[in-house]
Amino acid sequence: MFCKSCDCLVCPLCISETHNGHGLVAIKEGYEIHTNKLKAGQKNIRTKIDELKKRKAEVKDIESTEHSRLENTLKKIETQKNELKNEVDKHIEKLESEIMKRWEDLHQTTKKEENEVTLLIGSLESQNSEVDDIIQSNDGKRVFVDGLGLVQSMEETVTSPGTKFDSIPIFLPGQITSYNIGSLENVSIKAIGPYGCKVLFNKVKFIKEGSASVTSCQITTDKFDLDSDLV
């Protein structure tokens, strides 16, 4: 006999001791009951297999799509790198041109004053030599006549040009940050996974700082939220 209440086969002795009053049927009927349960379970397994295969195909599609986005984002990063390099080269060229102009102006100014000072030195050295000649001559006439003019000339104030020079500026390196290069930002997108669970895919976005250009990149992690409601 088969006990429907306990879902098991029973012998005559067990019927009176343990299964008295239970729903007892013939073994053949119990066999059919169990067979139907197995078939129902098998159908459920096949349904789950179909769902998982469908999910596998969806994940593969997501990977393919996100890989394309990855390649697109890498191209944008490379473009940004080239644009930054060009801008840096232009800015460096501008700085070099500016500082060389400052140097040329400074160089011309210093040379001009150097020439003026050289002329003054030459004039003073000439006076100094003339004074030496007068003193060494021991000639009273030269001392009183020529020397008087030299004394008056030597008492005149000799003013150095005293040009104000603009010093060459120092270079202050700017800070290189993600703001002027770009950055990656994680962004989660929701999807429905197998058995109705919610799946969160973390995507990566490349953000070109200072502009509205945003590009999706690749999936980084998968996280399953089995307790959340469907969205």
CSV table of C-alpha atoms in Angstrom, one decimal:
chain,number,residue,atom,x,y,z
A,1,MET,CA,0.0,0.0,0.0
A,2,PHE,CA,1.0,3.6,-0.4
A,3,CYS,CA,0.2,6.2,2.3
A,4,LYS,CA,-0.7,9.5,0.7
A,5,SER,CA,-0.6,11.2,4.1
A,6,CYS,CA,3.0,10.2,4.7
A,7,ASP,CA,4.0,10.0,1.0
A,8,CYS,CA,5.6,6.5,1.4
A,9,LEU,CA,5.1,2.8,0.9
A,10,VAL,CA,3.7,0.9,3.9
A,11,CYS,CA,3.5,-2.7,5.0
A,12,PRO,CA,0.4,-4.3,6.6
A,13,LEU,CA,2.0,-4.1,10.1
A,14,CYS,CA,2.7,-0.4,9.7
A,15,ILE,CA,-0.8,0.3,8.6
A,16,SER,CA,-2.3,-0.7,11.9
A,17,GLU,CA,0.5,0.8,14.1
A,18,THR,CA,1.5,4.0,12.3
A,19,HIS,CA,-0.8,4.8,9.4
A,20,ASN,CA,-4.2,4.0,10.9
A,21,GLY,CA,-6.7,6.5,9.5
A,22,HIS,CA,-4.3,7.8,6.8
A,23,GLY,CA,-5.2,8.1,3.2
A,24,LEU,CA,-4.1,4.7,1.8
A,25,VAL,CA,-4.1,3.8,-1.9
A,26,ALA,CA,-2.8,1.0,-4.0
A,27,ILE,CA,0.9,1.0,-4.9
A,28,LYS,CA,0.0,1.5,-8.5
A,29,GLU,CA,-1.9,4.7,-7.7
A,30,GLY,CA,1.0,5.8,-5.4
A,31,TYR,CA,3.4,5.1,-8.3
A,32,GLU,CA,1.3,7.4,-10.6
A,33,ILE,CA,1.3,10.1,-7.9
A,34,HIS,CA,5.1,10.0,-7.6
A,35,THR,CA,5.5,9.9,-11.4
A,36,ASN,CA,3.3,13.0,-11.8
A,37,LYS,CA,5.4,14.8,-9.1
A,38,LEU,CA,8.6,13.9,-10.9
A,39,LYS,CA,7.2,15.1,-14.3
A,40,ALA,CA,6.1,18.4,-12.7
A,41,GLY,CA,9.6,18.8,-11.1
A,42,GLN,CA,11.2,18.0,-14.5
A,43,LYS,CA,9.0,20.6,-16.2
A,44,ASN,CA,10.1,23.2,-13.6
A,45,ILE,CA,13.8,22.3,-14.2
A,46,ARG,CA,13.3,22.7,-18.0
A,47,THR,CA,11.7,26.1,-17.4
A,48,LYS,CA,14.6,27.2,-15.2
A,49,ILE,CA,17.1,25.9,-17.9
A,50,ASP,CA,15.3,28.0,-20.5
A,51,GLU,CA,15.3,31.0,-18.3
A,52,LEU,CA,19.0,30.6,-17.6
A,53,LYS,CA,19.8,30.2,-21.3
A,54,LYS,CA,17.9,33.3,-22.1
A,55,ARG,CA,19.7,35.2,-19.3
A,56,LYS,CA,23.1,33.8,-20.6
A,57,ALA,CA,22.2,35.2,-24.0
A,58,GLU,CA,21.2,38.6,-22.5
A,59,VAL,CA,24.5,38.8,-20.6
A,60,LYS,CA,26.5,38.0,-23.7
A,61,ASP,CA,24.6,40.8,-25.6
A,62,ILE,CA,25.4,43.1,-22.7
A,63,GLU,CA,29.1,42.2,-22.8
A,64,SER,CA,29.2,42.7,-26.6
A,65,THR,CA,27.4,46.1,-26.3
A,66,GLU,CA,29.6,47.3,-23.5
A,67,HIS,CA,32.8,46.1,-25.2
A,68,SER,CA,31.8,48.4,-28.2
A,69,ARG,CA,31.3,51.2,-25.7
A,70,LEU,CA,34.7,50.4,-24.2
A,71,GLU,CA,36.4,50.8,-27.5
A,72,ASN,CA,34.5,54.0,-28.2
A,73,THR,CA,35.5,55.4,-24.8
A,74,LEU,CA,39.1,54.4,-25.3
A,75,LYS,CA,39.1,56.3,-28.6
A,76,LYS,CA,37.6,59.4,-26.8
A,77,ILE,CA,40.3,59.1,-24.2
A,78,GLU,CA,43.0,58.9,-26.9
A,79,THR,CA,41.4,62.0,-28.6
A,80,GLN,CA,41.4,63.9,-25.3
A,81,LYS,CA,45.1,62.9,-24.8
A,82,ASN,CA,46.0,64.3,-28.3
A,83,GLU,CA,44.0,67.5,-27.7
A,84,LEU,CA,45.6,68.0,-24.4
A,85,LYS,CA,49.1,67.4,-25.9
A,86,ASN,CA,48.4,69.9,-28.6
A,87,GLU,CA,47.1,72.5,-26.1
A,88,VAL,CA,50.1,71.9,-23.9
A,89,ASP,CA,52.5,72.3,-26.8
A,90,LYS,CA,50.9,75.5,-27.9
A,91,HIS,CA,50.9,76.9,-24.4
A,92,ILE,CA,54.6,75.9,-23.8
A,93,GLU,CA,55.5,77.5,-27.2
A,94,LYS,CA,53.7,80.7,-26.0
A,95,LEU,CA,55.5,80.7,-22.7
A,96,GLU,CA,58.9,80.2,-24.4
A,97,SER,CA,58.2,82.9,-26.9
A,98,GLU,CA,57.1,85.3,-24.2
A,99,ILE,CA,60.1,84.7,-22.0
A,100,MET,CA,62.5,85.0,-24.9
A,101,LYS,CA,60.9,88.3,-25.8
A,102,ARG,CA,61.4,89.4,-22.2
A,103,TRP,CA,65.0,88.3,-22.4
A,104,GLU,CA,65.7,90.2,-25.7
A,105,ASP,CA,64.2,93.4,-24.1
A,106,LEU,CA,66.3,92.9,-21.0
A,107,HIS,CA,69.4,92.1,-23.0
A,108,GLN,CA,69.1,95.2,-25.2
A,109,THR,CA,68.5,97.4,-22.1
A,110,THR,CA,71.5,96.0,-20.3
A,111,LYS,CA,73.7,96.4,-23.3
A,112,LYS,CA,72.6,99.9,-23.8
A,113,GLU,CA,73.4,100.8,-20.2
A,114,GLU,CA,76.7,98.9,-20.4
A,115,ASN,CA,77.7,101.0,-23.3
A,116,GLU,CA,76.8,104.2,-21.6
A,117,VAL,CA,78.7,103.2,-18.4
A,118,THR,CA,81.7,102.2,-20.6
A,119,LEU,CA,81.7,105.7,-22.1
A,120,LEU,CA,81.5,107.3,-18.7
A,121,ILE,CA,84.4,105.2,-17.4
A,122,GLY,CA,86.4,106.1,-20.5
A,123,SER,CA,85.8,109.8,-19.9
A,124,LEU,CA,86.7,109.5,-16.2
A,125,GLU,CA,89.8,107.5,-17.0
A,126,SER,CA,90.9,110.1,-19.5
A,127,GLN,CA,90.5,112.8,-16.9
A,128,ASN,CA,92.4,110.7,-14.4
A,129,SER,CA,95.3,110.3,-16.9
A,130,GLU,CA,95.3,114.0,-17.5
A,131,VAL,CA,95.4,114.7,-13.8
A,132,ASP,CA,98.4,112.3,-13.5
A,133,ASP,CA,100.2,114.1,-16.3
A,134,ILE,CA,99.7,117.5,-14.6
A,135,ILE,CA,100.8,116.3,-11.2
A,136,GLN,CA,103.8,114.5,-12.6
A,137,SER,CA,104.9,117.5,-14.8
A,138,ASN,CA,105.7,119.6,-11.7
A,139,ASP,CA,104.7,122.5,-13.9
A,140,GLY,CA,103.0,125.3,-12.0
A,141,LYS,CA,101.4,126.8,-15.0
A,142,ARG,CA,99.7,123.5,-15.9
A,143,VAL,CA,98.7,123.0,-12.2
A,144,PHE,CA,97.1,126.4,-11.9
A,145,VAL,CA,95.7,126.8,-15.5
A,146,ASP,CA,94.9,123.3,-16.8
A,147,GLY,CA,94.4,121.9,-13.3
A,148,LEU,CA,91.7,124.5,-12.5
A,149,GLY,CA,89.5,123.3,-15.4
A,150,LEU,CA,90.1,119.7,-14.4
A,151,VAL,CA,89.1,120.4,-10.8
A,152,GLN,CA,85.9,122.0,-11.9
A,153,SER,CA,85.2,119.1,-14.2
A,154,MET,CA,85.9,116.5,-11.5
A,155,GLU,CA,83.6,118.3,-9.1
A,156,GLU,CA,80.7,117.8,-11.6
A,157,THR,CA,78.4,115.0,-10.5
A,158,VAL,CA,78.7,111.9,-12.6
A,159,THR,CA,75.3,110.1,-12.6
A,160,SER,CA,75.1,106.4,-13.5
A,161,PRO,CA,72.2,105.6,-15.9
A,162,GLY,CA,70.5,103.5,-13.2
A,163,THR,CA,68.1,101.8,-15.6
A,164,LYS,CA,65.3,99.8,-14.0
A,165,PHE,CA,65.4,96.2,-15.3
A,166,ASP,CA,62.4,93.9,-15.5
A,167,SER,CA,63.6,90.6,-14.2
A,168,ILE,CA,63.0,87.4,-16.1
A,169,PRO,CA,59.9,85.7,-14.5
A,170,ILE,CA,60.1,82.4,-12.8
A,171,PHE,CA,58.1,79.4,-14.0
A,172,LEU,CA,55.3,78.2,-11.7
A,173,PRO,CA,54.2,74.6,-12.8
A,174,GLY,CA,50.5,74.2,-13.0
A,175,GLN,CA,48.8,71.3,-11.2
A,176,ILE,CA,47.7,68.4,-13.4
A,177,THR,CA,44.4,67.0,-12.2
A,178,SER,CA,41.5,65.0,-13.5
A,179,TYR,CA,39.7,68.3,-14.1
A,180,ASN,CA,41.8,69.1,-17.1
A,181,ILE,CA,42.4,65.5,-18.2
A,182,GLY,CA,39.1,63.7,-17.6
A,183,SER,CA,38.0,60.9,-15.3
A,184,LEU,CA,36.0,57.7,-15.1
A,185,GLU,CA,32.7,57.5,-13.1
A,186,ASN,CA,30.8,54.4,-12.0
A,187,VAL,CA,27.2,54.4,-12.9
A,188,SER,CA,24.7,51.6,-12.1
A,189,ILE,CA,22.0,50.4,-14.5
A,190,LYS,CA,19.2,48.1,-13.5
A,191,ALA,CA,18.0,45.0,-15.3
A,192,ILE,CA,15.7,42.0,-14.5
A,193,GLY,CA,17.7,38.8,-14.0
A,194,PRO,CA,16.6,35.2,-13.8
A,195,TYR,CA,13.8,34.3,-11.4
A,196,GLY,CA,12.7,37.9,-11.4
A,197,CYS,CA,15.6,39.1,-9.3
A,198,LYS,CA,17.0,42.6,-9.8
A,199,VAL,CA,20.5,42.9,-11.3
A,200,LEU,CA,22.7,46.0,-10.9
A,201,PHE,CA,25.4,46.4,-13.5
A,202,ASN,CA,28.1,48.9,-12.6
A,203,LYS,CA,29.2,50.7,-15.8
A,204,VAL,CA,32.1,53.1,-16.2
A,205,LYS,CA,31.7,56.6,-17.8
A,206,PHE,CA,34.5,58.7,-19.1
A,207,ILE,CA,33.9,62.3,-18.2
A,208,LYS,CA,35.7,65.0,-20.2
A,209,GLU,CA,35.9,67.6,-17.6
A,210,GLY,CA,34.8,71.1,-18.5
A,211,SER,CA,32.4,69.8,-21.1
A,212,ALA,CA,29.1,67.9,-21.4
A,213,SER,CA,30.7,65.0,-23.2
A,214,VAL,CA,30.1,61.7,-21.4
A,215,THR,CA,30.7,58.3,-22.8
A,216,SER,CA,29.8,54.8,-21.4
A,217,CYS,CA,32.5,52.2,-21.0
A,218,GLN,CA,32.5,48.6,-19.8
A,219,ILE,CA,30.7,46.6,-17.1
A,220,THR,CA,32.9,46.3,-14.1
A,221,THR,CA,30.9,44.2,-11.6
A,222,ASP,CA,27.6,42.3,-11.3
A,223,LYS,CA,25.5,42.5,-8.2
A,224,PHE,CA,22.3,40.5,-7.5
A,225,ASP,CA,19.6,41.8,-5.2
A,226,LEU,CA,17.3,38.9,-4.6
A,227,ASP,CA,15.2,40.5,-1.9
A,228,SER,CA,14.3,43.7,-3.8
A,229,ASP,CA,11.0,44.2,-5.6
A,230,LEU,CA,10.9,44.1,-9.4
A,231,VAL,CA,11.4,47.3,-11.2
